Tab-separated table of C-alpha atoms in Angstrom:
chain	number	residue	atom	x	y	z
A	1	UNK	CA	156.149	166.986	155.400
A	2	UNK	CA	154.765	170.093	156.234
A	3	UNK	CA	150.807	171.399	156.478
A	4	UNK	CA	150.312	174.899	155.124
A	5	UNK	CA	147.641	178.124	153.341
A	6	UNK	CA	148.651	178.639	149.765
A	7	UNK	CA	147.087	180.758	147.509
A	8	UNK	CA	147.693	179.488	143.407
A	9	UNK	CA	148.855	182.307	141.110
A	10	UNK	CA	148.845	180.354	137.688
A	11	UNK	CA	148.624	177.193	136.373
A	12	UNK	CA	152.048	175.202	134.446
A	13	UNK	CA	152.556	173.427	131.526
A	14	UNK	CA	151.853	170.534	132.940
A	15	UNK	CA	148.559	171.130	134.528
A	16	UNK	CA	149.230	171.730	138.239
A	17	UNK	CA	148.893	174.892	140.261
A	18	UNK	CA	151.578	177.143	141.149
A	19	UNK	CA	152.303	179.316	144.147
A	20	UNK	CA	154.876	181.480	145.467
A	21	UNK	CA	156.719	179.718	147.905
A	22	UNK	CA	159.539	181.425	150.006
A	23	UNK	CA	162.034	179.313	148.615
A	24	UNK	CA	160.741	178.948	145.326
A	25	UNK	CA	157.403	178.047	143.084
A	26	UNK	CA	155.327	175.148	144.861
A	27	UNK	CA	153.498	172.826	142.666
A	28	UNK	CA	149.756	171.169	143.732
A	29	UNK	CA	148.113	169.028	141.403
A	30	UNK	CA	144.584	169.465	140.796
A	31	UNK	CA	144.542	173.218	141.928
A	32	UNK	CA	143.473	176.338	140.099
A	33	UNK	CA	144.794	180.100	139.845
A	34	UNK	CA	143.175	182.107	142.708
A	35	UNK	CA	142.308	179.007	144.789
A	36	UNK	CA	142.997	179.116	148.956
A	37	UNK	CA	144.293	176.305	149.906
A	38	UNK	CA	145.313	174.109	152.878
A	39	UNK	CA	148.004	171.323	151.409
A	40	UNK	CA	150.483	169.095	153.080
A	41	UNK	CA	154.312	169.998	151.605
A	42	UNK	CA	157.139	167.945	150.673
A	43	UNK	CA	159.720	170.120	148.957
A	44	UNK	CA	158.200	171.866	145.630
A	45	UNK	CA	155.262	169.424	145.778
A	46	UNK	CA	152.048	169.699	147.321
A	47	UNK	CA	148.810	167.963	147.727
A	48	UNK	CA	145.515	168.870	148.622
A	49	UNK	CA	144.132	168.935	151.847
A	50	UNK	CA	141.002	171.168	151.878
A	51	UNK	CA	140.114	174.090	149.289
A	52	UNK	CA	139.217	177.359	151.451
A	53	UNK	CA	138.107	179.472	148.403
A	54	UNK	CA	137.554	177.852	145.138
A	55	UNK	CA	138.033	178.853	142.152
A	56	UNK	CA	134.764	180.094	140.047
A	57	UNK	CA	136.667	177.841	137.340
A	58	UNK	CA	136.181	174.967	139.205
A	59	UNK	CA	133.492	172.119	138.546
A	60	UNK	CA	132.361	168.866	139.303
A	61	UNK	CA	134.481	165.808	137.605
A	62	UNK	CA	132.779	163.734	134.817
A	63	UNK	CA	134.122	160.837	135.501
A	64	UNK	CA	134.093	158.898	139.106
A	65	UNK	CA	137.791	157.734	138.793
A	66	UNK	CA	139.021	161.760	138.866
A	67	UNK	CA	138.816	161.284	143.015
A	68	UNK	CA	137.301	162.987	146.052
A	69	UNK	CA	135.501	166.097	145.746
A	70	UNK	CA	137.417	167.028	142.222
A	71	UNK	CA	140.554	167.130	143.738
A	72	UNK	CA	141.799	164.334	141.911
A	73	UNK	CA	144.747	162.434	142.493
A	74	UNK	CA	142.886	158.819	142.103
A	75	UNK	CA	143.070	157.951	138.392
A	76	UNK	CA	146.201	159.151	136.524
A	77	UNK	CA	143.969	159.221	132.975
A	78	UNK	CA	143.445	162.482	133.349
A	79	UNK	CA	144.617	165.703	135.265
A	80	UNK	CA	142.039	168.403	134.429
A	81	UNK	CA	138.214	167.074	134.266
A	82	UNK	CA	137.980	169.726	137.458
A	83	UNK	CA	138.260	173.263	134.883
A	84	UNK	CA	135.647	174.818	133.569
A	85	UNK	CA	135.300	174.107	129.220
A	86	UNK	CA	135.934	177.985	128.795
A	87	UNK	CA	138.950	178.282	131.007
A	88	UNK	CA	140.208	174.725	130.191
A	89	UNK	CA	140.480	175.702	126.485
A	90	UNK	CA	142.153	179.103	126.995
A	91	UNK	CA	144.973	177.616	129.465
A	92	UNK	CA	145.443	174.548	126.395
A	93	UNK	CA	145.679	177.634	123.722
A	94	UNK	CA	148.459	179.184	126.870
A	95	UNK	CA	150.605	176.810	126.543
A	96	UNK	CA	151.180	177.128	122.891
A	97	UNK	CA	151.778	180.546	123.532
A	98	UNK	CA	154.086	180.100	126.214
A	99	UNK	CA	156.265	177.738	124.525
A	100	UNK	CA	156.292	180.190	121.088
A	101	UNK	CA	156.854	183.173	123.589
A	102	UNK	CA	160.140	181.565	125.166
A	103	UNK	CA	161.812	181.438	121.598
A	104	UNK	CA	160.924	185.060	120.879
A	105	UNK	CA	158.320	183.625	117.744
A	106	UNK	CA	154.900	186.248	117.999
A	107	UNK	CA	151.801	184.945	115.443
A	108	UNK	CA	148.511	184.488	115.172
A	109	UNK	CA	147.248	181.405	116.552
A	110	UNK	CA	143.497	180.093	115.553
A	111	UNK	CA	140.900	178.745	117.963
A	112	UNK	CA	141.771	175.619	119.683
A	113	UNK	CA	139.846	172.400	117.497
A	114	UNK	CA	138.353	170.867	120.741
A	115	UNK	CA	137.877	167.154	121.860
A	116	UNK	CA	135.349	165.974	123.494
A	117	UNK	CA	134.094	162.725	125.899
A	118	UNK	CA	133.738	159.300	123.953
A	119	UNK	CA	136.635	159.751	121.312
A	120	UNK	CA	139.591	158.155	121.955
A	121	UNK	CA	140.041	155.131	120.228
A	122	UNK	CA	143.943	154.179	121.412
A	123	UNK	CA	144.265	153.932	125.005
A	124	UNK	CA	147.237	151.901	127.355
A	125	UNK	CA	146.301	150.309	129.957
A	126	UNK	CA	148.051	148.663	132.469
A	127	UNK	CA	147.024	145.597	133.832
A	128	UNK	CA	148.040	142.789	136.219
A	129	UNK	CA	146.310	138.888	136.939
A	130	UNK	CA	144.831	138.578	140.474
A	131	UNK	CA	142.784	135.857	142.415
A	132	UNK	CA	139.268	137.154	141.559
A	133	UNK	CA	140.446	138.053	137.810
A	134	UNK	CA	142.341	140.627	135.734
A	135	UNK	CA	142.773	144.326	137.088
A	136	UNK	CA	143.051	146.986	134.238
A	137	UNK	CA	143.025	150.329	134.287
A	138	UNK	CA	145.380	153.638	134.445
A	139	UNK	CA	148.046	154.203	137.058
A	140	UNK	CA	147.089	156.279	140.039
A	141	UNK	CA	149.456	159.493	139.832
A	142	UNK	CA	153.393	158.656	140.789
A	143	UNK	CA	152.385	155.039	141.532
A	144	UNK	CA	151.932	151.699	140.636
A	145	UNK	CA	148.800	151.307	142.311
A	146	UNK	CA	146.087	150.604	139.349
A	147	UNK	CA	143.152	152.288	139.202
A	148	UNK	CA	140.914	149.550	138.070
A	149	UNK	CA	138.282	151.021	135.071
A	150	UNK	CA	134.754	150.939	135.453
A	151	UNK	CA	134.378	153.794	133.671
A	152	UNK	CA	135.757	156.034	131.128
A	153	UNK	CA	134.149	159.195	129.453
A	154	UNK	CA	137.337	159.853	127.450
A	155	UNK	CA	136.774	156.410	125.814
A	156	UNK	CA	134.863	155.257	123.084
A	157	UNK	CA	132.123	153.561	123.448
A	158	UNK	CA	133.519	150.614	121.308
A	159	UNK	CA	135.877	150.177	123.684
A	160	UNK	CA	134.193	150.469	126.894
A	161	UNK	CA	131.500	147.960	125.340
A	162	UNK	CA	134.657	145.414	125.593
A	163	UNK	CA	136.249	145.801	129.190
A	164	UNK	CA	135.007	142.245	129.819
A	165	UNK	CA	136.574	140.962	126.645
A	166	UNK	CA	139.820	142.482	127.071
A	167	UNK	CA	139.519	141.416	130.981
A	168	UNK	CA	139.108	138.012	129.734
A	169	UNK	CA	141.965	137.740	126.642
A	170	UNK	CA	144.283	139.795	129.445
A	171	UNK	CA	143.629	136.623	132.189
A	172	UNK	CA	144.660	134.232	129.370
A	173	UNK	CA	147.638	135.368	128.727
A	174	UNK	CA	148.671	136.206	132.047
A	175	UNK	CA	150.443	133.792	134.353
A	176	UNK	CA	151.688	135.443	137.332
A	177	UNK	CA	150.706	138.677	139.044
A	178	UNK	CA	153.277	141.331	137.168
A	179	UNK	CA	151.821	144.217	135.097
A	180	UNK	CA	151.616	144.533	131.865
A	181	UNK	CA	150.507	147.092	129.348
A	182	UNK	CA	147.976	146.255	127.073
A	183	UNK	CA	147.160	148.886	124.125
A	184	UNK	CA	144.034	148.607	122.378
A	185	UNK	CA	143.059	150.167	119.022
A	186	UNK	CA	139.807	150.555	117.833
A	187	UNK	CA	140.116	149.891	113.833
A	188	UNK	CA	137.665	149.600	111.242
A	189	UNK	CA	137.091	145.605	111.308
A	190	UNK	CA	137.273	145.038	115.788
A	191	UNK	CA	139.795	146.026	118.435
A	192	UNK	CA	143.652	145.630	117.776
A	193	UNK	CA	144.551	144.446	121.645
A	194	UNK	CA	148.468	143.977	121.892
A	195	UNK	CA	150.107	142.881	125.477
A	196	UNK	CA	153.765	144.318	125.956
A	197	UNK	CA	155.819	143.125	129.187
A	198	UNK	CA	153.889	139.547	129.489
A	199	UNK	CA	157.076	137.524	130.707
A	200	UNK	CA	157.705	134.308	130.118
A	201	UNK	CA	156.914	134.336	126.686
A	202	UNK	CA	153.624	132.775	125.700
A	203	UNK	CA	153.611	128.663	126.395
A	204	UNK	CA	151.404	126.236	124.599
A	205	UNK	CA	148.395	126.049	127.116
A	206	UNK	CA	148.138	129.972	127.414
A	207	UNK	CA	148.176	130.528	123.841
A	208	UNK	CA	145.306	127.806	123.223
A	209	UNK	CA	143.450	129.632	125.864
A	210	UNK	CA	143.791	132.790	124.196
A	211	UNK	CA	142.764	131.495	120.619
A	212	UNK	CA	140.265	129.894	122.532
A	213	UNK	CA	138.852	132.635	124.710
A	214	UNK	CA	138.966	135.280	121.585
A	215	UNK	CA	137.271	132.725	119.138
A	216	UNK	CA	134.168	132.997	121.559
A	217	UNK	CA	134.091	136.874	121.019
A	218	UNK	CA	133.132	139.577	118.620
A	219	UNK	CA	134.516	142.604	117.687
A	220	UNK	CA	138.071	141.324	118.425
A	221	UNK	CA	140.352	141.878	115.276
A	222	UNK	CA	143.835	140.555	116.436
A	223	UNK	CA	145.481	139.685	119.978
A	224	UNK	CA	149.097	139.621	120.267
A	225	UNK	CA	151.938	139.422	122.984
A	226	UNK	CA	155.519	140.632	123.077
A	227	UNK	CA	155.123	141.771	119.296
A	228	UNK	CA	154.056	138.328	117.988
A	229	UNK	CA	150.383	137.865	116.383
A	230	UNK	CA	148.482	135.250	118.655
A	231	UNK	CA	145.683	135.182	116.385
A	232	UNK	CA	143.597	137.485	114.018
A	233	UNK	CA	140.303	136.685	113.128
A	234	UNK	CA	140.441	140.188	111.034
A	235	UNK	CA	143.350	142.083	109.932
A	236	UNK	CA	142.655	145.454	112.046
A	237	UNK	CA	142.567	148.456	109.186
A	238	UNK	CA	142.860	152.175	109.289
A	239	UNK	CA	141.095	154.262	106.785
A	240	UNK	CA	143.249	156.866	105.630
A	241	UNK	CA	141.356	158.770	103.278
A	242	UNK	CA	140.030	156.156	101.706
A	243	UNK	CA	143.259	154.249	101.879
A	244	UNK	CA	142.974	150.889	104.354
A	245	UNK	CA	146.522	150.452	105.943
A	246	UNK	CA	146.531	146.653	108.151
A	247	UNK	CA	148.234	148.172	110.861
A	248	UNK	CA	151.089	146.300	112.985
A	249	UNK	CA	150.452	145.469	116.216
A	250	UNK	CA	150.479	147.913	118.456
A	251	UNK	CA	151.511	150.863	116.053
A	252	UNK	CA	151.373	154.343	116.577
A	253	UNK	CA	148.216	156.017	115.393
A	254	UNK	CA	146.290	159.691	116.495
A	255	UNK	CA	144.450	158.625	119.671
A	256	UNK	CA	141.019	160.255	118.043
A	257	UNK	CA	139.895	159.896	114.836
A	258	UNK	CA	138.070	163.632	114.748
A	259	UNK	CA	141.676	164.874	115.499
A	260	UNK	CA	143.470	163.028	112.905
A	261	UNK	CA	140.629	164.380	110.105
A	262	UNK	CA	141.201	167.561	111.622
A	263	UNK	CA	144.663	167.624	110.989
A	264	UNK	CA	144.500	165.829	108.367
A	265	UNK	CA	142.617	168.695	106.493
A	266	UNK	CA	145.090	171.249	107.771
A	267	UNK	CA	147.833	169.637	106.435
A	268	UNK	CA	146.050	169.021	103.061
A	269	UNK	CA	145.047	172.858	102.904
A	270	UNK	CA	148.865	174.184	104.027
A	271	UNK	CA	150.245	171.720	101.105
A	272	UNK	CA	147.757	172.865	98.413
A	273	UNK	CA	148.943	172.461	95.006
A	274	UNK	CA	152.272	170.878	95.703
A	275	UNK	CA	153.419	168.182	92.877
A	276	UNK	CA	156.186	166.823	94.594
A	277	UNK	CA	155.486	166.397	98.769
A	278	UNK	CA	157.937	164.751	101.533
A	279	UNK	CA	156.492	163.284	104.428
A	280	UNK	CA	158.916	162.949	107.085
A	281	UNK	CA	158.432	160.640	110.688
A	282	UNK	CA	155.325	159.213	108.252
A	283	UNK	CA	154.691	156.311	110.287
A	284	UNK	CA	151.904	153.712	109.017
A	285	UNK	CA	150.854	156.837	106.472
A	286	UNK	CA	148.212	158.948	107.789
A	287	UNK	CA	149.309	161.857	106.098
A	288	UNK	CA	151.385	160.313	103.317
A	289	UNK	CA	148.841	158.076	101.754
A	290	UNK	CA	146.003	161.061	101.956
A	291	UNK	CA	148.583	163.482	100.329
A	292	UNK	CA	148.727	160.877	97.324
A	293	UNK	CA	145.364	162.132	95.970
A	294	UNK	CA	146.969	165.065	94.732
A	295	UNK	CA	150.935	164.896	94.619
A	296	UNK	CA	153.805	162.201	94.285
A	297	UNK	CA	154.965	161.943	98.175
A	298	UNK	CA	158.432	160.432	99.177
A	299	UNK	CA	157.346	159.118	102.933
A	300	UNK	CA	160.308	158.289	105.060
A	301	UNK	CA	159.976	156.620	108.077
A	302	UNK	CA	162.719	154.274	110.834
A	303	UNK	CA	160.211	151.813	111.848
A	304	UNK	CA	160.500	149.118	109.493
A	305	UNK	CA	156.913	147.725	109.904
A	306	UNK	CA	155.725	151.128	109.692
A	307	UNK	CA	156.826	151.441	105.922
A	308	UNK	CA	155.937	148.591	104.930
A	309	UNK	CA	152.256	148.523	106.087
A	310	UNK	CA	152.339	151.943	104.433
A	311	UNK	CA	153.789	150.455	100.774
A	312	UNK	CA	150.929	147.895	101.588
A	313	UNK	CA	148.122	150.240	101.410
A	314	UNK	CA	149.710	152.470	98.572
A	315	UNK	CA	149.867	149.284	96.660
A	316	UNK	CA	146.308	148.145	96.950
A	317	UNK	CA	144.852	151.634	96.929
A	318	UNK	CA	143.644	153.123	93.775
A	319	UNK	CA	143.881	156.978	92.176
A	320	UNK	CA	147.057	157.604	94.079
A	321	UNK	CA	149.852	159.240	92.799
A	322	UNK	CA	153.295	157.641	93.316
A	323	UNK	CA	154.864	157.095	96.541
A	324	UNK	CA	158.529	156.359	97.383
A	325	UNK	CA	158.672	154.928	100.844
A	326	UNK	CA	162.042	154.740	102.439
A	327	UNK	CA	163.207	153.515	105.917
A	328	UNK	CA	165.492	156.211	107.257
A	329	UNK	CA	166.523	157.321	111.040
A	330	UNK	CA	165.771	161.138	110.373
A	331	UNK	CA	167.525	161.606	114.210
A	332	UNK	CA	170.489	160.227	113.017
A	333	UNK	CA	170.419	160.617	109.108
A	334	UNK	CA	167.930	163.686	108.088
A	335	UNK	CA	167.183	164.368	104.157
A	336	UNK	CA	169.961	166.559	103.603
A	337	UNK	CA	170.123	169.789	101.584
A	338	UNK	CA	170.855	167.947	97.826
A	339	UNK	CA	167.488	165.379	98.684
A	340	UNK	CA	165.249	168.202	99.139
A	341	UNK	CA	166.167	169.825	95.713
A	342	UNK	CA	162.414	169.360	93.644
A	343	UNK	CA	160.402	168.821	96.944
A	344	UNK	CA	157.868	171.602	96.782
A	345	UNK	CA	156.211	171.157	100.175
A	346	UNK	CA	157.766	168.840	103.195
A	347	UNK	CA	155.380	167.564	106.004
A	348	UNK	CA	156.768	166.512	109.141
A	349	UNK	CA	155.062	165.061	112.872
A	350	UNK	CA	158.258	164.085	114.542
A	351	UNK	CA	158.158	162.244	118.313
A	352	UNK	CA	158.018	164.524	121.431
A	353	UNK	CA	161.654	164.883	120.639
A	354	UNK	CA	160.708	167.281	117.716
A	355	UNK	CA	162.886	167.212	114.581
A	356	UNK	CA	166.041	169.492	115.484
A	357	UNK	CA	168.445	167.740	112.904
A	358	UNK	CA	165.798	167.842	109.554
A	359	UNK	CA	164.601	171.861	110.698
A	360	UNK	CA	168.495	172.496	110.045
A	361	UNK	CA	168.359	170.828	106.868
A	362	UNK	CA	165.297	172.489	105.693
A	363	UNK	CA	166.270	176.225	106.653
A	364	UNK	CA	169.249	175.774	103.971
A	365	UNK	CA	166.879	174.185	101.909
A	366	UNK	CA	164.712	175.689	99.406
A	367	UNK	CA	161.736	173.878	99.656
A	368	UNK	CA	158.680	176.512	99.596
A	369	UNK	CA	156.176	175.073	102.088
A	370	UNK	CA	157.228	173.323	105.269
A	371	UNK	CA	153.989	172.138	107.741
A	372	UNK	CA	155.412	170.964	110.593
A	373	UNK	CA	152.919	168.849	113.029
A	374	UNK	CA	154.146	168.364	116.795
A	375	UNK	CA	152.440	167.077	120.136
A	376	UNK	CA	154.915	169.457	121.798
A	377	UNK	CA	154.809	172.822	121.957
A	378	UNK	CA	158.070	173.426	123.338
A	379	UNK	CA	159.939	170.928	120.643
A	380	UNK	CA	158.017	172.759	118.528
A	381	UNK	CA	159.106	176.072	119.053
A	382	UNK	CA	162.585	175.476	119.263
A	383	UNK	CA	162.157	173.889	115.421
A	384	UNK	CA	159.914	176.620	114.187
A	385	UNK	CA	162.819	179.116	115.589
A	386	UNK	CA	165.734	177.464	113.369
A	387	UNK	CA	163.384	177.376	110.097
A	388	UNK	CA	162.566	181.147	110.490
A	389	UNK	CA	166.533	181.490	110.959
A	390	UNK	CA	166.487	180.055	107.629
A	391	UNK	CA	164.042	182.238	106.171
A	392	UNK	CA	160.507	180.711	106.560
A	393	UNK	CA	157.792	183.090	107.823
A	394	UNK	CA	154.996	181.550	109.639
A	395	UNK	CA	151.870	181.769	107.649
A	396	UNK	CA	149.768	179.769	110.093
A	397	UNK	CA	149.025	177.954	113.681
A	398	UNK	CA	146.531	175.975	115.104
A	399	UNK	CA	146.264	174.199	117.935
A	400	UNK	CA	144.155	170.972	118.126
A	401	UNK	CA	143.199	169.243	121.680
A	402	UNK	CA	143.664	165.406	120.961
A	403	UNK	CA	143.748	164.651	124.624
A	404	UNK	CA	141.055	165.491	126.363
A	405	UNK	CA	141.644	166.610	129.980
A	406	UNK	CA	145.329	166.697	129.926
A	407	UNK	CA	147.533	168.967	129.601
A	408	UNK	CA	148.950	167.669	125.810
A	409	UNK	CA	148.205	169.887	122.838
A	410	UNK	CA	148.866	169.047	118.944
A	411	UNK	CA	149.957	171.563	116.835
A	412	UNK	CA	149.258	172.192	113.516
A	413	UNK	CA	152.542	174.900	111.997
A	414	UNK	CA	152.736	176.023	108.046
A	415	UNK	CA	155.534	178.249	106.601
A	416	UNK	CA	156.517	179.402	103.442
A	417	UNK	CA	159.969	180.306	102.015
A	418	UNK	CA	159.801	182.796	99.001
């Protein structure tokens, strides 16, 4: 380790400062362009020792867990509560662009959608037992060390209203000191709260303490461990639309509801007048089942509990148009060429992995509209780059900030073939 001035020249995708080393860029965490810094070196990495000039960018942290005088590096929740709103939102909007720019794709990109404090509603946590109770909270940055919450300003206030709760079901369930995740899920009817990497399973005294200990709360919809449903005073339900989808434990949803509607809308918009809509990586049907209101949608989808929570709510929702749900590994298996023949529009929010094997599909395809949704630009813009191969022109982009205070962006992509 080495002590050393660096001055940052730009900031990464990833959040962290970069300067010109002799050998190389040098990356500090929590830094921002134009800063002076003193920072102790090991390799490409650097951390903070004392800031010499700041940057006019810089302000004071929201949130106690950030660390010592903004420099962060105490909470690993969040990498960027020390940027000024202005600046924060241009670099987000920067990284779309950089990530479009390294595929050679040039377009007009709208203003970021913002987020803002108090919305999340799906957070992991990680959480272990101890002698005076249950720790949980986030990771401190490349360790295990757990940061334990007391507060949160990314959170909503349903959730933080709970901490005791879910300290309690968490110290139930627990029965030696490992960690564990526990991802919690604000729904409609209480919190979903599902514990992944409890070993041992779940014996007979721990899971009458846990029916126990959750029977003597409110607000809690369902508990379960490992993937299996403890107990569930309430099935926890999603409104899609106007579509309730019981949700499995633990499932995937946006991590703000404002976002979701916000996307949501886009996606409607880009479709428009589409009879006959594909909905691919649809998982429990937050697009599929609000596309229904105005076109039959096939809505494909691997994870078996997934589709059928979706067939669920298409079933028991009424003034939707048909829809075809199908399990399918689109990685593996995309909708080829013949399948898209009558699809007027296909929507598609693929994994970080993005959706390499479909885009190839769909630029021989002829289906008119393609929306692609991604929460990676760089996935993104390799995708984007084989459907205008194919002949799609981009006819729109918007970036939407889901994730406050990090460096992850949604997207929001239309094109049209045609």
């Amino acid at each position: 380790m080495s002590t050393e001035t660096l001055v940052i020249n730009a900031l990464g995708a990833q959040g962290d400062g970069i300067a010109n080393g002799a050998d190389g860029p040098i990356y500090v965490p929590f830094s921002l362009p134009g800063e002076k810094l003193a920072v102790a070196r090991v390799k490409d990495q650097a951390t903070i020792m004392s800031i010499a000039t700041p940057s006019p960018d810089r302000i004071e942290p929201a949130c106690r867990h950030f660390g010592p005088d903004g420099v962060g590096g105490t909470c690993g929740g969040c990498s960027l509560q020390h940027m000024e709103k202005q600046a924060y939102n241009a670099f987000k909007r920067s990284t779309l662009i950089a990530a479009l720019k390294s595929k050679g794709i040039e377009t007009e990109i709208a203003p970021l959608i913002e987020a803002h404090p108090g919305e999340r509603r799906r957070l992991v946590f990680t959480a272990r037992k101890r002698e005076k109770g249950l720790l949980i909270g986030f990771n401190q940055p490349a360790s295990r060390h757990i940061v334990e919450l007391e507060e949160c300003p990314v959170t909503s206030a349903g959730i933080l209203a709970r901490l005791d709760d879910l300290r309690g079901i968490g110290a139930a369930i627990a029965t030696g000191s490992d960690h564990f995740r526990m991802t919690v899920t604000e729904t409609t009817t209480g919190l979903d709260v599902s514990l992944d990497g409890v070993r041992g399973g779940l014996p007979d005294r721990e899971r009458r303490a846990i029916t126990e200990t959750v029977l003597k709360m409110r607000g809690i919809a369902r508990v379960s461990v490992n993937g299996e449903i403890v107990i569930e005073p309430a099935k926890p339900l999603l409104d899609f639309g106007g579509a309730l989808v019981s949700m499995p434990p633990g499932a995937f949803t946006q991590a703000t509801r404002p976002a979701e509607d916000a996307m949501s809308a886009l996606v409607l918009t880009h479709v428009g007048k589409a009879k006959k809509v594909a909905d691919l990586f649809s998982g429990i049907g937050t697009f599929a089942l609000r596309l229904a209101r105005q076109a039959q949608v096939l809505a494909v989808e691997s994870d078996e509990k997934a589709v059928k929570a979706l067939d669920l709510a298409a079933r028991g929702t009424q003034g939707l148009k048909p829809i075809k749900t199908e399990r399918r590994d689109l990685f593996r298996r995309p909708l080829m060429t013949s399948e898209l023949k009558g699809i007027d529009a296909v929507v598609f929010d693929p994994p970080r992995a993005g959706a390499e094997a479909q885009c190839a599909e769909l630029a021989r395809s002829q289906v008119k509209t393609v929306v692609a949704v991604s929460c990676n630009p760089l996935t993104l813009a390799r995708d984007l780059s084989i459907l205008i191969d194919g002949g799609y022109k981009i006819t729109s982009m918007t970036p939407v900030d889901q994730f406050l205070w990090s460096p992850h962006l949604e997207v929001v992509a239309a094109l049209s073939k045609g």
